[in-house]
PDB file of C-alpha atoms in Angstrom:
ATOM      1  CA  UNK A   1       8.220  -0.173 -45.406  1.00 63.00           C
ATOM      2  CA  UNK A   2      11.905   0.139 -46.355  1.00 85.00           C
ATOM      3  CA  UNK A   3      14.187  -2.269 -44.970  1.00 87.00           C
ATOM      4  CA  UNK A   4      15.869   0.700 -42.853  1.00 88.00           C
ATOM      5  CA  UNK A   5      13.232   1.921 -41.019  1.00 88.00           C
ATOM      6  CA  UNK A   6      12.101  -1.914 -40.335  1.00 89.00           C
ATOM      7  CA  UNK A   7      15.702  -2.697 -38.792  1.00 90.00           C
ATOM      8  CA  UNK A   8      15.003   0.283 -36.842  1.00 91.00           C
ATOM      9  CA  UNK A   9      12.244  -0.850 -35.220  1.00 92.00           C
ATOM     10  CA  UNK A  10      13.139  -4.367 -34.406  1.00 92.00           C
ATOM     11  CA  UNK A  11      16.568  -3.126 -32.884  1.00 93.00           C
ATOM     12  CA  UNK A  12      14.697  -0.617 -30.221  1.00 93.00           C
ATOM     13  CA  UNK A  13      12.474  -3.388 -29.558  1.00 93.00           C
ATOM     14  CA  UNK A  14      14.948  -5.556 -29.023  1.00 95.00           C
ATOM     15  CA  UNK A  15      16.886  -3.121 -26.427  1.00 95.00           C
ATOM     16  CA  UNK A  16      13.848  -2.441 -24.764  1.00 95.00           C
ATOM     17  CA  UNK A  17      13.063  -6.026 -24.102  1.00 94.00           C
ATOM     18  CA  UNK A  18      17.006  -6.380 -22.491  1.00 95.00           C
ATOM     19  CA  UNK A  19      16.304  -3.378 -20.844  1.00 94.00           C
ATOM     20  CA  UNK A  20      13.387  -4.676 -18.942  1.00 93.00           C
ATOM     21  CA  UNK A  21      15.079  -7.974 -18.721  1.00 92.00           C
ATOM     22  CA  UNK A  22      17.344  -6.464 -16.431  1.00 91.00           C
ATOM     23  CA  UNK A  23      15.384  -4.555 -14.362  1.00 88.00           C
ATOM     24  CA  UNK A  24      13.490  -7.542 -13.573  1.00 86.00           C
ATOM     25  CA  UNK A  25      16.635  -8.706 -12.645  1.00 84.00           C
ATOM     26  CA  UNK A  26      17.478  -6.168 -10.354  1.00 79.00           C
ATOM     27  CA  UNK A  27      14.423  -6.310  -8.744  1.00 75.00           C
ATOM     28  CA  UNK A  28      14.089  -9.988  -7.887  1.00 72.00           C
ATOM     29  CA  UNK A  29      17.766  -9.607  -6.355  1.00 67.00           C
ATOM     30  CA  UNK A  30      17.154  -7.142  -3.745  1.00 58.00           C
ATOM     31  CA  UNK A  31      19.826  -4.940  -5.372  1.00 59.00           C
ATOM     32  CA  UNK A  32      18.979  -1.062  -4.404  1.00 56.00           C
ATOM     33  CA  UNK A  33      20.457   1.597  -6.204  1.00 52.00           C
ATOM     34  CA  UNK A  34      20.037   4.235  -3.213  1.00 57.00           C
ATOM     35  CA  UNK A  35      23.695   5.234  -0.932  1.00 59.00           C
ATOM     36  CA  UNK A  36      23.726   2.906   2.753  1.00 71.00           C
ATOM     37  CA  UNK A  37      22.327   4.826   5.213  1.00 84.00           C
ATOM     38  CA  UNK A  38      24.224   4.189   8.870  1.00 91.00           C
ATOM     39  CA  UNK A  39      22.913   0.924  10.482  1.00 92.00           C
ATOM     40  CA  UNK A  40      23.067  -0.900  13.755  1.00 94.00           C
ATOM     41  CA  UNK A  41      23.737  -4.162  14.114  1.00 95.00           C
ATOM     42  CA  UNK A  42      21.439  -6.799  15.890  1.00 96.00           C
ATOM     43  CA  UNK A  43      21.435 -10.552  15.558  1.00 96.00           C
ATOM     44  CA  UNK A  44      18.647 -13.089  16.029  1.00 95.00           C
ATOM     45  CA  UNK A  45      18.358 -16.812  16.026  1.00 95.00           C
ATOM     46  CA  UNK A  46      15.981 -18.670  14.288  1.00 94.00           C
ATOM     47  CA  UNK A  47      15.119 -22.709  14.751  1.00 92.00           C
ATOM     48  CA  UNK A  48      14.734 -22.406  10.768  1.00 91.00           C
ATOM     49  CA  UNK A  49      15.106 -20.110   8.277  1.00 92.00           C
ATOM     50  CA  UNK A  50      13.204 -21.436   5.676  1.00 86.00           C
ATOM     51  CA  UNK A  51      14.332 -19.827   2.528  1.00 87.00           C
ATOM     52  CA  UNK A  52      15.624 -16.616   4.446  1.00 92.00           C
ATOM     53  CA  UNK A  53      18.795 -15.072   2.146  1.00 93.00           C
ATOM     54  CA  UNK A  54      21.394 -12.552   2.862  1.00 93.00           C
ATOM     55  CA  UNK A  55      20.562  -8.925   1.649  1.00 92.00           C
ATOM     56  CA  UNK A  56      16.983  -9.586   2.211  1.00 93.00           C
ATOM     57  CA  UNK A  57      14.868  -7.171   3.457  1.00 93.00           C
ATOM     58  CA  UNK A  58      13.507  -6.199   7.504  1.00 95.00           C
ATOM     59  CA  UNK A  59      10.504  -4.643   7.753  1.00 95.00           C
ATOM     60  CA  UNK A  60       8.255  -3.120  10.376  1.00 95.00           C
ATOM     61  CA  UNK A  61       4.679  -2.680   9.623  1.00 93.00           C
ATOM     62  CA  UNK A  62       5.350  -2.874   5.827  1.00 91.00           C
ATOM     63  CA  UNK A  63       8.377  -0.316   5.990  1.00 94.00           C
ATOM     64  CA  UNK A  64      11.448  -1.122   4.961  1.00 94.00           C
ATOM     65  CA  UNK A  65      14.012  -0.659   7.812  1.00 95.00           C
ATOM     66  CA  UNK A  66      16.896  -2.798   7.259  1.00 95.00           C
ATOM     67  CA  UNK A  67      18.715  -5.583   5.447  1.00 95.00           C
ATOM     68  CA  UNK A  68      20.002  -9.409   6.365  1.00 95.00           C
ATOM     69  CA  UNK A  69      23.225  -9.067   6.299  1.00 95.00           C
ATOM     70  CA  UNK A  70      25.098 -12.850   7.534  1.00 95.00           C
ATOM     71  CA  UNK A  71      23.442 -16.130   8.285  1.00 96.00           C
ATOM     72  CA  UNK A  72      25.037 -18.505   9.760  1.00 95.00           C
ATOM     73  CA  UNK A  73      24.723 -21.944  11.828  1.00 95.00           C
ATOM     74  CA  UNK A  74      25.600 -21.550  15.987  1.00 93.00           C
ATOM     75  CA  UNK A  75      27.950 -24.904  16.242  1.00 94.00           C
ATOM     76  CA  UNK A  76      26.552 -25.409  20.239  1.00 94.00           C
ATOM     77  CA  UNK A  77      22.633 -24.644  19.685  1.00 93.00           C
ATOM     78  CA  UNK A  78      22.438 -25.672  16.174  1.00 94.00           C
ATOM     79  CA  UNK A  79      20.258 -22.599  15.228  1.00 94.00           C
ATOM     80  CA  UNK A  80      20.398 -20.428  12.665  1.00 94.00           C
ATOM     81  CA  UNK A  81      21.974 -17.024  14.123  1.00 96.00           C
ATOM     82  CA  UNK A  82      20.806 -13.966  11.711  1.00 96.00           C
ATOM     83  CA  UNK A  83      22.463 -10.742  11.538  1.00 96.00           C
ATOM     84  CA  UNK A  84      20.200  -7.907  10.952  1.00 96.00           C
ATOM     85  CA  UNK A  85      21.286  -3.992   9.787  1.00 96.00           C
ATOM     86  CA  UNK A  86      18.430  -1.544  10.789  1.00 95.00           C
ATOM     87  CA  UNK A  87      18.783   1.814   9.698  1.00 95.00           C
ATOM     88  CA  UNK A  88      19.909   4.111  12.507  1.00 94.00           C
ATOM     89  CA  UNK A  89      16.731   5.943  11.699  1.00 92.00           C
ATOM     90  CA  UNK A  90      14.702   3.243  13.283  1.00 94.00           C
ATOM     91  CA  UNK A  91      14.793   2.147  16.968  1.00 93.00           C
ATOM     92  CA  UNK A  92      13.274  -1.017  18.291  1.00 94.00           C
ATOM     93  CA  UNK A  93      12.426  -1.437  22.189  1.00 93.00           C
ATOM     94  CA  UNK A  94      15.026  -4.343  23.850  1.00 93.00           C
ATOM     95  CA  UNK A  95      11.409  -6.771  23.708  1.00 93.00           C
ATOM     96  CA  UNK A  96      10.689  -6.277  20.207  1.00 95.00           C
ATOM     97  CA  UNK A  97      10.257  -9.584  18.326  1.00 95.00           C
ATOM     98  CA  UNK A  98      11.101 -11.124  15.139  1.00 95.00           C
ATOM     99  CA  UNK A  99       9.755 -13.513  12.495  1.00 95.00           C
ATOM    100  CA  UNK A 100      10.274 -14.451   9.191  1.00 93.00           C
ATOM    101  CA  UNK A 101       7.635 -14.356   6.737  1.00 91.00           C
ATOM    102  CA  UNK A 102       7.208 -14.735   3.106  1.00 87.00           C
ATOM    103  CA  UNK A 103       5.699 -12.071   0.403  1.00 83.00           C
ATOM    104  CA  UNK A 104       4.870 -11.853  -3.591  1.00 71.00           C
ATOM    105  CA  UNK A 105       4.038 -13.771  -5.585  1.00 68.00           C
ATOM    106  CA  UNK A 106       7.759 -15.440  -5.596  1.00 70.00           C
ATOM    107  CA  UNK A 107       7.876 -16.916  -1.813  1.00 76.00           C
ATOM    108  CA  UNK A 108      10.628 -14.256  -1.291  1.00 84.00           C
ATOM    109  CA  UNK A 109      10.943 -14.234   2.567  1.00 90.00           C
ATOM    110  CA  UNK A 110      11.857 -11.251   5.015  1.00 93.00           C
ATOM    111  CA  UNK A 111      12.157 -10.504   8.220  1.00 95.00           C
ATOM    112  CA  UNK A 112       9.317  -8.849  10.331  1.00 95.00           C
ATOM    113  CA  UNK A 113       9.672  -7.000  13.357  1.00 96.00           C
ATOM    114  CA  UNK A 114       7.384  -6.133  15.879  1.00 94.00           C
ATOM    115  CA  UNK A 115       8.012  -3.434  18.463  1.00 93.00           C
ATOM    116  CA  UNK A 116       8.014  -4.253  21.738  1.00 90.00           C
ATOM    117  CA  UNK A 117       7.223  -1.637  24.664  1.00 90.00           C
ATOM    118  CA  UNK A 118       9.830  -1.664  27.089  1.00 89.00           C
ATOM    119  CA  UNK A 119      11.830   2.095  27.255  1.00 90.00           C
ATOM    120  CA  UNK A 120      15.205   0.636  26.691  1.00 91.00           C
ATOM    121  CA  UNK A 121      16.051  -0.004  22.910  1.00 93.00           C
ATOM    122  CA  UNK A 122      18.008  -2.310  21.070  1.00 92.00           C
ATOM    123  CA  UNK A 123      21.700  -1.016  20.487  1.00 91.00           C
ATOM    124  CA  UNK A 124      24.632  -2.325  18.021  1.00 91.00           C
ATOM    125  CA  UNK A 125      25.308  -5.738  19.332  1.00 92.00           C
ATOM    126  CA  UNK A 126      21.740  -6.860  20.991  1.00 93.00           C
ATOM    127  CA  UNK A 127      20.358  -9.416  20.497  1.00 94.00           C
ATOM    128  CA  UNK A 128      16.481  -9.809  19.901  1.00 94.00           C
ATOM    129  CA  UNK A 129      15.688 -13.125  22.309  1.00 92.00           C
ATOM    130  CA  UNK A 130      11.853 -13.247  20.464  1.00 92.00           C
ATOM    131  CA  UNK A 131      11.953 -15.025  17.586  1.00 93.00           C
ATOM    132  CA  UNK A 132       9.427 -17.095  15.163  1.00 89.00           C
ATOM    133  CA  UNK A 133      10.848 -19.675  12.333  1.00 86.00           C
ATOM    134  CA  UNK A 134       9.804 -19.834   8.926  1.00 82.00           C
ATOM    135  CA  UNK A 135       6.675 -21.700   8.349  1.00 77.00           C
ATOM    136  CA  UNK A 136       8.070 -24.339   6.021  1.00 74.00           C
ATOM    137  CA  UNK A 137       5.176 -25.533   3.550  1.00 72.00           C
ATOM    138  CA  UNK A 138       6.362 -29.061   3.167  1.00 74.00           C
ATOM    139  CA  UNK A 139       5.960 -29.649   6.884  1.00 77.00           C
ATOM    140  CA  UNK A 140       2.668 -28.267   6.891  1.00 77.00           C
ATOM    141  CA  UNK A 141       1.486 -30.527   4.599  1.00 83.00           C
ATOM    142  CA  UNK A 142       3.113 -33.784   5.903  1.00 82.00           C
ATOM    143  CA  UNK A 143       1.731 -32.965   9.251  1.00 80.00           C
ATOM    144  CA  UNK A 144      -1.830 -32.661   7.430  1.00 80.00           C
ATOM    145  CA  UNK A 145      -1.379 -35.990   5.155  1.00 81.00           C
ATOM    146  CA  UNK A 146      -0.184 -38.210   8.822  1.00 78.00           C
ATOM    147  CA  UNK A 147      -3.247 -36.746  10.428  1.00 77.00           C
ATOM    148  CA  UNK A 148      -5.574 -38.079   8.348  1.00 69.00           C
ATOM    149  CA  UNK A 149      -3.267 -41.030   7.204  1.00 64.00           C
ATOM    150  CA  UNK A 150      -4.380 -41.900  11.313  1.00 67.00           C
ATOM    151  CA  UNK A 151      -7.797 -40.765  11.602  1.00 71.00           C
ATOM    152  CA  UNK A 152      -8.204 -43.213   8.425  1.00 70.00           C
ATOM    153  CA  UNK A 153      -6.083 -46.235   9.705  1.00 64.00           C
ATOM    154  CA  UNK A 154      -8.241 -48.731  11.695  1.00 65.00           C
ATOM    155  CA  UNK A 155      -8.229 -49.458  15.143  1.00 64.00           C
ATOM    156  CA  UNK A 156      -6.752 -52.117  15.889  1.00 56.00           C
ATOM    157  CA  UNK A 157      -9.443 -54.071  18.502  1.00 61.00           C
ATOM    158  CA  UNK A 158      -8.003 -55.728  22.431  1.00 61.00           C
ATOM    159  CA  UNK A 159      -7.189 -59.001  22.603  1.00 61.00           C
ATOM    160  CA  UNK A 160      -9.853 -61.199  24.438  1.00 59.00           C
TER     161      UNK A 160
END
């Protein structure tokens, strides 16, 4: 093979490898490439967040319906108060409820909302009063190692 053709080859490998490099990149940063659509604005608070980020996504039964859009700590109930943009396209009843869960392989966490049925629906400004935290693994498993750390510790027997 001449030396031309071979520089060719490794040069449009090489910019399809940055080329999917970046996508990747893209990808794992929540960046979309589609124009806002018009949003409302909700908030929720949270006892913890886990790993919760702005600009990630709020979904409803798998569907994309929104973006995180400020997270921030309420100095007199110490919680974490999360402001949520849902599409205008989307309308959630006033005792709809929200939790944040994790997806992929990554951990990444979102927000999950579940529709409530009451007739009157959430409007900019609401706030959404149901609310589960993160599950955060580490407690999970310290919980799990003290409860057997004290099924395992022996009982210490009444003085006589």
């Amino acid at each position: 093979m001449n030396r031309r053709l071979y520089d060719f080859w490794v040069g449009l490998f090489v910019v399809l490898g940055l080329a999917a490099l970046v996508f990747l990149a893209l990808r794992v940063s929540n960046v979309s490439s589609g124009g806002a659509k018009p949003t409302y604005r909700v908030t929720a608070a949270f006892d913890n967040i886990g790993g919760l980020k702005v600009r990630a996504p709020i979904k409803s039964a798998g569907v994309l319906v929104g973006r995180v859009s400020n997270i921030h700590l309420d100095p007199q109930t110490y919680r974490a108060l999360v402001t949520l943009d849902i599409e205008q396209d989307y309308h959630f009843s006033r005792d709809s409820s929200a939790e944040i869960l994790t997806s992929g392989v990554l951990g990444d966490q979102y927000v999950g909302i579940d529709p409530g049925a009451d007739e009157t629906m959430l409007k900019g400004g609401d706030r959404i009063n149901l609310t589960s935290s993160a599950i955060v693994l580490e407690k999970l498993i310290s919980q799990f190692m003290f409860s057997k750390a004290a099924e395992n510790a022996p009982q210490a027997k009444p003085a006589q």
